[in-house]
Tab-separated table of C-alpha atoms in Angstrom:
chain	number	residue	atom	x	y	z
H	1	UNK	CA	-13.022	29.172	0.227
H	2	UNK	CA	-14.972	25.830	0.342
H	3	UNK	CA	-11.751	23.624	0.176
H	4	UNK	CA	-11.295	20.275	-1.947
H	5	UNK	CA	-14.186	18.160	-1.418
H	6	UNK	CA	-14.174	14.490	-2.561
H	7	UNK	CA	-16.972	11.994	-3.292
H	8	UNK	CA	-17.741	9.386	-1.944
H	9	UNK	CA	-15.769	9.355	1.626
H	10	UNK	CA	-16.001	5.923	1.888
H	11	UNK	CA	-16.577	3.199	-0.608
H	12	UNK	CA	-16.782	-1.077	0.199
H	13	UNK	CA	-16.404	-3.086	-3.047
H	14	UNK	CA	-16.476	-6.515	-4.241
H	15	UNK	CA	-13.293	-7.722	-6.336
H	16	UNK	CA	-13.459	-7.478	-9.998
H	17	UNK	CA	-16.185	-4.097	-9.394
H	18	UNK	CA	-15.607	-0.997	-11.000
H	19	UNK	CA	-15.581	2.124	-9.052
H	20	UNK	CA	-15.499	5.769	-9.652
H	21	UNK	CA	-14.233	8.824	-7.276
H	22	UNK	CA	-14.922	12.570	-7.700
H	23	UNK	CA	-13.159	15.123	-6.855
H	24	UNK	CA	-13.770	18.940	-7.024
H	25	UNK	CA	-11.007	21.275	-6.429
H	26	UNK	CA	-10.910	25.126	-4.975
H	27	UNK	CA	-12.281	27.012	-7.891
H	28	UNK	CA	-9.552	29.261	-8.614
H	29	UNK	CA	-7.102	26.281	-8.968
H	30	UNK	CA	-6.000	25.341	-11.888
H	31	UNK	CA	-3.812	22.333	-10.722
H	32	UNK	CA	-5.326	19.045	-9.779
H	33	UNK	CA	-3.366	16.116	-8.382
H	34	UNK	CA	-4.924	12.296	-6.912
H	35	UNK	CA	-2.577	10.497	-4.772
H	36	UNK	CA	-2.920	7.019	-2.936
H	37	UNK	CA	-1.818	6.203	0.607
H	38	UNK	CA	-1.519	3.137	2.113
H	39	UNK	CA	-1.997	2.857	5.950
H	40	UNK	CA	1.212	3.831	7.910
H	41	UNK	CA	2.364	5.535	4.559
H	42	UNK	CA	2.813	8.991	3.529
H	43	UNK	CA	0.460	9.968	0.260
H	44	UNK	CA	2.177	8.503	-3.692
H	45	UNK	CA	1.121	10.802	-6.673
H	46	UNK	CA	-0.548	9.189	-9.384
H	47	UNK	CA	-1.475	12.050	-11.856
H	48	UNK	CA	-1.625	15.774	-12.395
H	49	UNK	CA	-3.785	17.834	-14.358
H	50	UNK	CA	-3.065	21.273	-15.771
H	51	UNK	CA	-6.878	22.611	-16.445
H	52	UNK	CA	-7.897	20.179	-18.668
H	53	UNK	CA	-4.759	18.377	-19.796
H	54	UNK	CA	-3.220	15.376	-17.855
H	55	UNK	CA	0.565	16.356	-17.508
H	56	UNK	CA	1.874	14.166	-15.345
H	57	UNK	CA	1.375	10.339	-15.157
H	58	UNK	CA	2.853	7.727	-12.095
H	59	UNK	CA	4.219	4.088	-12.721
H	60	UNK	CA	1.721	3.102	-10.691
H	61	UNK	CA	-1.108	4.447	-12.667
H	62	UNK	CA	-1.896	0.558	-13.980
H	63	UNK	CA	-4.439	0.545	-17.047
H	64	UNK	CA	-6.937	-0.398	-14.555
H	65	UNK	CA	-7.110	3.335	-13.790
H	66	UNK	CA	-8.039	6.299	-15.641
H	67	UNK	CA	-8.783	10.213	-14.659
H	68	UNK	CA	-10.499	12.792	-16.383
H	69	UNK	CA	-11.211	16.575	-16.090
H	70	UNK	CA	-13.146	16.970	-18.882
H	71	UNK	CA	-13.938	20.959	-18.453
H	72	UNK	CA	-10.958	21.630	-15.921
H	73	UNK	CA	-12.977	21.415	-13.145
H	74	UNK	CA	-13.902	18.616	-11.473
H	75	UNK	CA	-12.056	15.258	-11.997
H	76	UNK	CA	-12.786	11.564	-11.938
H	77	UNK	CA	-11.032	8.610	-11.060
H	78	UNK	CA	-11.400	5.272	-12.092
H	79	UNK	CA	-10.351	1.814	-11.322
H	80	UNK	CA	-11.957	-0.834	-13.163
H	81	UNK	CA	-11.339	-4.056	-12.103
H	82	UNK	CA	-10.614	-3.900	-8.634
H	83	UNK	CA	-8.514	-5.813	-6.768
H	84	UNK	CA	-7.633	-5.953	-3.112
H	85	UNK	CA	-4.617	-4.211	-3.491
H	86	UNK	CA	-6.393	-1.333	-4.320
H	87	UNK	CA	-7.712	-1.271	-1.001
H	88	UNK	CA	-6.382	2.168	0.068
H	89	UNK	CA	-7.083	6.522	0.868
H	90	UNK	CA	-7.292	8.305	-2.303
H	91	UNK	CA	-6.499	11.673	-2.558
H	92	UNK	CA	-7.411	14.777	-4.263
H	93	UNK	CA	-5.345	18.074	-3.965
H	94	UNK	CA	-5.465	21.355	-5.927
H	95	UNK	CA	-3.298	24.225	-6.560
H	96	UNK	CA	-2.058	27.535	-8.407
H	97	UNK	CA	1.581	27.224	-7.903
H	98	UNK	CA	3.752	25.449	-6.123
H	99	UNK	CA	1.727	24.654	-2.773
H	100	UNK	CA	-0.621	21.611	-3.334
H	101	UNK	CA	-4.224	21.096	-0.927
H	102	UNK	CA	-5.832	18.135	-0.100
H	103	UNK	CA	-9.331	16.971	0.257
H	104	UNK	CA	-10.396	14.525	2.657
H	105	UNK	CA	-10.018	11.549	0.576
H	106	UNK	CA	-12.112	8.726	0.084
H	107	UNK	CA	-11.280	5.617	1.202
H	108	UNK	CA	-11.530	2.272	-0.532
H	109	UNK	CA	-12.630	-1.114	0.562
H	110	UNK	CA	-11.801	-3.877	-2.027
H	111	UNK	CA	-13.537	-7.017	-0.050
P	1	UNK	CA	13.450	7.097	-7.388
P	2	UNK	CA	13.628	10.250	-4.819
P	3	UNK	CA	13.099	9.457	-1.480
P	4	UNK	CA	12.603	11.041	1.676
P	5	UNK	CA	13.477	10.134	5.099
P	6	UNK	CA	11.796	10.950	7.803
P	7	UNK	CA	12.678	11.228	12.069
P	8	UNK	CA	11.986	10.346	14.420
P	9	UNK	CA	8.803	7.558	13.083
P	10	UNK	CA	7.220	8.634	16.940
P	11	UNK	CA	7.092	10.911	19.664
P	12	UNK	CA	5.656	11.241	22.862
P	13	UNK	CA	5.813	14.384	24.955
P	14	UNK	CA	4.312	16.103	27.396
P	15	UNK	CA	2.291	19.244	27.239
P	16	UNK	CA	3.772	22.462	26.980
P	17	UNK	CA	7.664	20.417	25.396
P	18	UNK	CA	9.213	21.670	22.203
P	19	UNK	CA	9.043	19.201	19.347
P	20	UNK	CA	11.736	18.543	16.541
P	21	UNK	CA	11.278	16.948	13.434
P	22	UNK	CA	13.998	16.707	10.078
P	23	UNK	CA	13.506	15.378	6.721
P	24	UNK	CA	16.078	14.275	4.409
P	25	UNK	CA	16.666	13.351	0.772
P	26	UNK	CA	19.185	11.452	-0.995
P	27	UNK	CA	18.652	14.485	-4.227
P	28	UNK	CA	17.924	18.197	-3.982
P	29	UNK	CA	14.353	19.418	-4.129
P	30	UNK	CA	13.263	23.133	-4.746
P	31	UNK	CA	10.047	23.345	-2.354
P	32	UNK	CA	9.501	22.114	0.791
P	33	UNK	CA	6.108	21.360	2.332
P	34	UNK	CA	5.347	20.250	5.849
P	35	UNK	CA	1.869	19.056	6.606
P	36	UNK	CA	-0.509	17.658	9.250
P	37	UNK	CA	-2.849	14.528	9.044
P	38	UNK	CA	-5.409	13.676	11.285
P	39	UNK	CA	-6.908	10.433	11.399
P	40	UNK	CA	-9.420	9.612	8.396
P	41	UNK	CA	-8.599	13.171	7.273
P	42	UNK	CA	-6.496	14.443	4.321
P	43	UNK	CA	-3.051	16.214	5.093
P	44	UNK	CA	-3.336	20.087	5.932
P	45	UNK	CA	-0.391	22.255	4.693
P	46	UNK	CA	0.940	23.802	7.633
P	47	UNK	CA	3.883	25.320	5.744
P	48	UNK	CA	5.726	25.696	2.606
P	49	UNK	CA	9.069	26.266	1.592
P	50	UNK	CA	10.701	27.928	-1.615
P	51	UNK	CA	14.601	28.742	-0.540
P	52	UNK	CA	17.603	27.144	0.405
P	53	UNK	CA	18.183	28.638	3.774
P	54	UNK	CA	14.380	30.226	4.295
P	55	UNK	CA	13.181	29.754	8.133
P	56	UNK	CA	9.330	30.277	7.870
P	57	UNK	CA	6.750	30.448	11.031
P	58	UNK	CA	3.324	29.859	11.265
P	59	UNK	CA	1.941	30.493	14.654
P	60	UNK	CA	3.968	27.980	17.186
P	61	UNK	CA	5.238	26.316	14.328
P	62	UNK	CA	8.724	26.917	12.693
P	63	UNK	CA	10.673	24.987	9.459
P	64	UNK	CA	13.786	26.044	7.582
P	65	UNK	CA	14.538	24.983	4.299
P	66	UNK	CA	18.434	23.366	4.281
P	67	UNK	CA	21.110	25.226	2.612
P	68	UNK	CA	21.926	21.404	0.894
P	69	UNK	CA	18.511	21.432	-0.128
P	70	UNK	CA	18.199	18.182	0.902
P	71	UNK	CA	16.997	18.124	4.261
P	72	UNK	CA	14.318	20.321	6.228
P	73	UNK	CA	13.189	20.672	9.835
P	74	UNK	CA	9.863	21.714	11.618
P	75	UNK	CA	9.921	22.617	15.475
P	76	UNK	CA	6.692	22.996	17.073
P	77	UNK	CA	6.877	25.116	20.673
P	78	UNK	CA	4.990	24.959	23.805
P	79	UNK	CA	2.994	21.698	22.241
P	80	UNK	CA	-0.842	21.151	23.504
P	81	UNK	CA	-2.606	18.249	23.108
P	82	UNK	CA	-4.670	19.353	19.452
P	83	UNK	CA	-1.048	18.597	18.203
P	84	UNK	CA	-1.398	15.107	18.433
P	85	UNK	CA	-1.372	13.289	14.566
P	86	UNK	CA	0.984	12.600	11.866
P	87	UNK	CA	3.656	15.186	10.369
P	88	UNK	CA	4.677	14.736	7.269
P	89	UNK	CA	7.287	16.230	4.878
P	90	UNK	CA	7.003	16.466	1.187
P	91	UNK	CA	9.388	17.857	-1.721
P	92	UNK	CA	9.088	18.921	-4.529
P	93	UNK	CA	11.668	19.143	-7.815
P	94	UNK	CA	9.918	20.353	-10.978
P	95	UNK	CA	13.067	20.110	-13.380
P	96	UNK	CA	13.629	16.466	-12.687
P	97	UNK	CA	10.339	15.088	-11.201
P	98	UNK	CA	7.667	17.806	-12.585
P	99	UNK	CA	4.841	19.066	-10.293
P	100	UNK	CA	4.566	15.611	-8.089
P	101	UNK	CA	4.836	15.646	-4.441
P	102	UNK	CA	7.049	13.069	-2.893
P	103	UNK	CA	6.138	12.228	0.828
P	104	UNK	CA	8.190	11.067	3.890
P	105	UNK	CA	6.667	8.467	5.810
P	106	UNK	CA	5.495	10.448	8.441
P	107	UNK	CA	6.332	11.293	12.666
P	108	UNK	CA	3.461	10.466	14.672
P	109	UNK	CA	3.203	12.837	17.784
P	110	UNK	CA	1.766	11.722	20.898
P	111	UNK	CA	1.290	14.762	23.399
P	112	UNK	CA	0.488	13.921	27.267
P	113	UNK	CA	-1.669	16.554	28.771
């Protein structure tokens, strides 16, 4: 058991940049969840994926960011467009059931 | 929305005290998770939760599941200093608010050797 890795764990961008976060989830899992935390905040879900399918959708999923999981795998995340308000951990958790790990997040910069 | 609120916001103890810890909600969930973050790390599940009334441990590490279902507690015994970081609760309700976690703000634990 290799645990959720994520890629890149850090990452400093310039306003208005687009950037793109991987995450790859414990291979048996077929549940795959990104969250955002703020400092001095607990983790706020942003999307779920059932294999391939995204499920589940937060409010605060803006159109400025998308995630795939093309072969219900390994899943991107994308914000185009950033903004400093982006600036923030995001996090990438898998599961079977009901109980939900995380990966060490990668955290974002927006300068 | 659901939210979850979480007490104390800090602790600080000394070595070898027992630590308590409660969550509560303003609406039922069905799971309860507790986990552990370390700084610049991502939360580690400590220990999860499926009944109203349940009392799980993991090592010196107990929670219990409320019999309201809207509140849950974690007690950590004889506490050593790799304690130390942020405890969070999380619940879960897959009827109303599908497979989504939602997180308390956290109780940061200081331990004193």
């Amino acid at each position: 058991d290799t645990g959720v890795s994520q890629d890149p764990r850090h990452k400093i961008t310039k306003r208005g940049q687009n950037v793109t976060f991987r995450c790859d989830p414990i291979s048996e899992h077929n549940r795959l969840y990104w969250y955002r935390q703020t400092l001095g905040q607990g983790p706020e879900f942003l999307t779920y994926f059932q294999n391939e399918a995204q499920l589940e959708k937060s409010r605060l999923l803006s159109d400025r960011f998308s995630a795939e999981r093309p072969k219900g795998s390994f899943s991107t995340l994308e914000i185009q467009r950033t903004e400093q308000g982006d600036s923030a951990m995001y996090l990438c958790a898998s599961g079977l059931y009901y109980e939900q790990y995380f990966g060490p997040g990668t955290r974002l910069t927006v300068t | 929305g659901q939210q979850l609120n979480q007490s104390p916001q800090s602790m600080f103890i000394q070595e070898g005290e027992d630590v308590s810890m409660n969550c509560t909600s303003s609406s039922i969930f069905n799971t309860w998770l507790w986990y552990k973050q370390d700084p610049g790390e991502g939360p580690v599940l400590l220990i999860a939760l499926y009944k109203a009334g349940e009392l799980t441990s993991n090592g010196r590490l107990t929670a219990q599941f409320g019999i309201t279902r809207k509140d849950s507690f974690l007690n950590i015994s004889a506490s050593i200093p790799s304690d130390v970081g942020i405890y969070f609760c999380a619940g879960q309700h897959l009827e109303t608010s599908g497979s989504r976690l939602t997180f308390g703000e956290g109780t940061q634990l200081t331990v004193n050797p």
